[in-house]
Amino acid sequence: MPSLKSYNTFGLDVRCSQLVRVRSKAQLEGFILENNPLAESCIILGGGSNVLLLGDIERPVLRNEIKERSVVSESKKHVIVRAGGGENWHRFVRWCIREGYGGLENLSLIPGSVGAAPMQNIGAYGVEIKDVFHSLEAVNLKTGKTRVFKKAACAFGYRTSVFKERLKGKYFITSVNFKLDKIHQLSLSYGAIQTELSNRNVSNPTIKDVSDVVIAIRRSKLPDPKEIGNSGSFFKNPIIKSAKAKNLKKDYPTIPVYPQADKMSKISAGWLIEQCGWKGKKMGGAGCYKKHALILINRKNATPQDILKLCAAIQESVSQKFGIDLIPEVNFIK
Ligand code: EPU
């Protein structure tokens, strides 16, 4: 059975019955036609950067390797760019910057593939993919038919979309179109970006400056999956009632609270986990990253069970101490 060790950024040595490297839509359509109904139960992998593989997979794994970068249309102000689902996300972002297309610079250095990006509505430093998303094409694994999804049909939310909920596992995203700016509008609201820009004496930043700064910030606190296996933020930042957040603030004045719509507030999961003493702690082959408590790492030949045990222990502590349930952001795959 082929190993998926180099296809998941946690670096877990899990196997699958068959690994299919999908390089074109035609190849995928042919596979579905020949393997009906098995194709419906296949697992889809992109960059493998937001998954926890729970054990060997007794079904084929379809790895998205469809490559394409092209301009679909342009006007004076905007450009619609199309990227293959198997494109590396960061390389695509840097290509857009070189071409002078703005909008993706805050999302620099996020590990993973273009096709996986809309699934969890990736976001960082004040920008989410939904802000620049135009549409996507996806192939139904049951029928082999292509469907175009516009923004509303994707039901984007905080680190989620219809592809993580109602249509989970049903569609293979072959390409994504983005609406980018030729006249740039920078998102500099995130404090760390401004600090880093002024450290560099940049007063009139370009999209490349913003991208470079985001890369530096990420490198300073997030582990490189090539060196330390991890899946980025392991949990979502919990969204709780503002009244409860206000009470917590009385007991814990330093708790980071970000007010949201509808009398709700977002709390930093990393802060909650650190307060429970987990930052830098080890448990079996797994660990909680020493520079950022929201990142669980494969410290030393971790098994999926090592990561699961650490996940459960952290959830238990945060629930005991703060009465808050942490929900994993990473997709668990059985
Ligand atoms: N914090 C701590 N201790 C820690 C880690 C963080 O106290 O160990 C505090 C920080 O001091 C800060 C707050 O928590 O006050 C927020 O931390 P940070 O700015 O690092 O952001 P985050 O909320 O932990 C989110 C995203 C990241 C994204 C960053 C930057 C989620 C689940 N995570 O992290 O996305 O890069 O904001 O925008 O929303 C990912 O989704 O995989 C990911 C890395």
Short mmCIF file of N, CA and C and ligand atoms in Angstrom, two decimals, residues 50 123-126 158-159 190 218 221-222 231-233 235-237 256 258 268 270-271 274 279 291-294 329, ligand 1:
data_model
loop_
_atom_site.label_atom_id
_atom_site.label_comp_id
_atom_site.label_asym_id
_atom_site.label_seq_id
_atom_site.Cartn_x
_atom_site.Cartn_y
_atom_site.Cartn_z
N ASN A 50 -4.13 20.55 5.83
CA ASN A 50 -5.16 20.84 6.83
C ASN A 50 -5.91 19.57 7.19
N GLY A 123 -7.79 32.04 5.65
CA GLY A 123 -7.71 33.46 5.99
C GLY A 123 -6.48 33.74 6.82
N ALA A 124 -6.00 34.98 6.74
CA ALA A 124 -4.90 35.42 7.58
C ALA A 124 -4.76 36.93 7.46
N TYR A 125 -4.37 37.56 8.57
CA TYR A 125 -4.05 38.99 8.61
C TYR A 125 -5.13 39.85 7.96
N GLY A 126 -6.38 39.55 8.36
CA GLY A 126 -7.50 40.41 7.98
C GLY A 126 -8.13 40.13 6.62
N TYR A 158 -16.49 31.30 8.72
CA TYR A 158 -15.17 31.30 9.34
C TYR A 158 -14.57 29.89 9.24
N ARG A 159 -13.55 29.75 8.42
CA ARG A 159 -12.84 28.48 8.16
C ARG A 159 -13.80 27.36 7.73
N TYR A 190 -4.23 44.74 10.37
CA TYR A 190 -3.65 43.83 11.36
C TYR A 190 -2.37 44.46 11.93
N ARG A 218 4.89 35.19 9.58
CA ARG A 218 4.55 33.76 9.67
C ARG A 218 5.78 32.95 10.05
N LYS A 221 6.73 32.86 13.80
CA LYS A 221 5.99 32.15 14.85
C LYS A 221 5.36 30.83 14.45
N LEU A 222 5.34 30.53 13.15
CA LEU A 222 4.72 29.26 12.74
C LEU A 222 5.80 28.30 12.23
N SER A 231 -0.17 21.06 11.05
CA SER A 231 -1.28 21.39 10.15
C SER A 231 -1.79 22.79 10.38
N GLY A 232 -0.93 23.72 10.72
CA GLY A 232 -1.36 25.09 10.99
C GLY A 232 -2.19 25.14 12.26
N SER A 233 -3.11 26.08 12.34
CA SER A 233 -3.97 26.17 13.52
C SER A 233 -4.76 24.87 13.64
N PHE A 235 -7.07 24.17 16.06
CA PHE A 235 -8.46 24.45 16.47
C PHE A 235 -8.91 25.77 15.86
N LYS A 236 -10.23 25.95 15.78
CA LYS A 236 -10.76 27.27 15.41
C LYS A 236 -10.71 28.16 16.64
N ASN A 237 -10.65 29.45 16.42
CA ASN A 237 -10.83 30.37 17.54
C ASN A 237 -12.30 30.32 17.93
N PRO A 256 -7.48 37.87 24.95
CA PRO A 256 -7.81 38.60 23.71
C PRO A 256 -9.25 38.30 23.27
N TYR A 258 -12.29 39.50 20.47
CA TYR A 258 -12.57 40.25 19.24
C TYR A 258 -14.08 40.24 19.00
N SER A 268 -9.12 34.02 21.45
CA SER A 268 -7.94 33.35 20.86
C SER A 268 -7.73 31.98 21.48
N GLY A 270 -5.27 30.06 20.91
CA GLY A 270 -3.85 29.95 21.31
C GLY A 270 -3.63 30.45 22.73
N TRP A 271 -4.29 31.56 23.07
CA TRP A 271 -4.15 32.13 24.41
C TRP A 271 -4.74 31.17 25.45
N GLU A 274 -2.45 28.24 25.93
CA GLU A 274 -1.23 28.64 26.67
C GLU A 274 -1.53 28.79 28.16
N LYS A 279 1.66 25.13 26.16
CA LYS A 279 2.65 25.62 25.20
C LYS A 279 4.01 24.94 25.42
N LYS A 291 6.35 28.12 20.18
CA LYS A 291 6.17 29.56 19.89
C LYS A 291 4.72 29.93 19.65
N HIS A 292 3.82 28.93 19.52
CA HIS A 292 2.40 29.23 19.25
C HIS A 292 1.57 28.02 19.67
N ALA A 293 0.78 28.21 20.73
CA ALA A 293 0.10 27.07 21.34
C ALA A 293 -1.03 26.48 20.49
N LEU A 294 -1.45 27.20 19.43
CA LEU A 294 -2.56 26.68 18.60
C LEU A 294 -2.07 25.65 17.58
N GLU A 329 -10.07 22.71 13.69
CA GLU A 329 -10.19 23.35 12.38
C GLU A 329 -9.72 22.37 11.30
N1 EPU B 1 -1.68 33.89 21.54
C1 EPU B 1 -1.24 33.55 22.80
N2 EPU B 1 -0.51 32.40 22.93
C2 EPU B 1 -0.19 31.62 21.87
C3 EPU B 1 -0.65 31.97 20.59
C4 EPU B 1 -1.40 33.13 20.44
O1 EPU B 1 -1.50 34.22 23.79
O2 EPU B 1 0.49 30.62 22.07
C5 EPU B 1 -2.44 35.15 21.38
C6 EPU B 1 -1.62 36.19 20.63
O3 EPU B 1 -0.78 36.91 21.47
C7 EPU B 1 -2.67 37.06 20.01
C8 EPU B 1 -3.82 36.10 19.75
O4 EPU B 1 -3.58 34.94 20.56
O5 EPU B 1 -3.12 38.02 20.91
C9 EPU B 1 -3.98 35.73 18.29
O6 EPU B 1 -2.82 35.05 17.80
P1 EPU B 1 -2.40 35.12 16.25
O7 EPU B 1 -2.32 36.53 15.81
O8 EPU B 1 -1.19 34.28 16.08
O9 EPU B 1 -3.60 34.51 15.48
P2 EPU B 1 -4.50 33.20 15.73
O10 EPU B 1 -5.86 33.67 16.09
O11 EPU B 1 -3.85 32.25 16.65
C10 EPU B 1 -5.42 33.12 13.29
C11 EPU B 1 -5.61 32.07 12.23
C12 EPU B 1 -4.30 31.80 11.51
C13 EPU B 1 -3.79 33.10 10.90
C14 EPU B 1 -3.63 34.14 12.00
C15 EPU B 1 -3.23 35.50 11.47
C16 EPU B 1 -7.43 30.64 13.00
C17 EPU B 1 -7.81 29.32 13.58
N3 EPU B 1 -6.12 30.85 12.84
O12 EPU B 1 -4.54 32.57 14.26
O13 EPU B 1 -4.54 30.88 10.46
O14 EPU B 1 -2.55 32.90 10.23
O15 EPU B 1 -4.89 34.31 12.69
O16 EPU B 1 -4.31 36.10 10.83
O17 EPU B 1 -8.30 31.46 12.72
C18 EPU B 1 -4.68 28.52 10.09
O18 EPU B 1 -5.89 28.69 9.94
O19 EPU B 1 -4.13 27.40 9.98
C19 EPU B 1 -3.85 29.67 10.44
C20 EPU B 1 -2.54 29.57 10.70
#
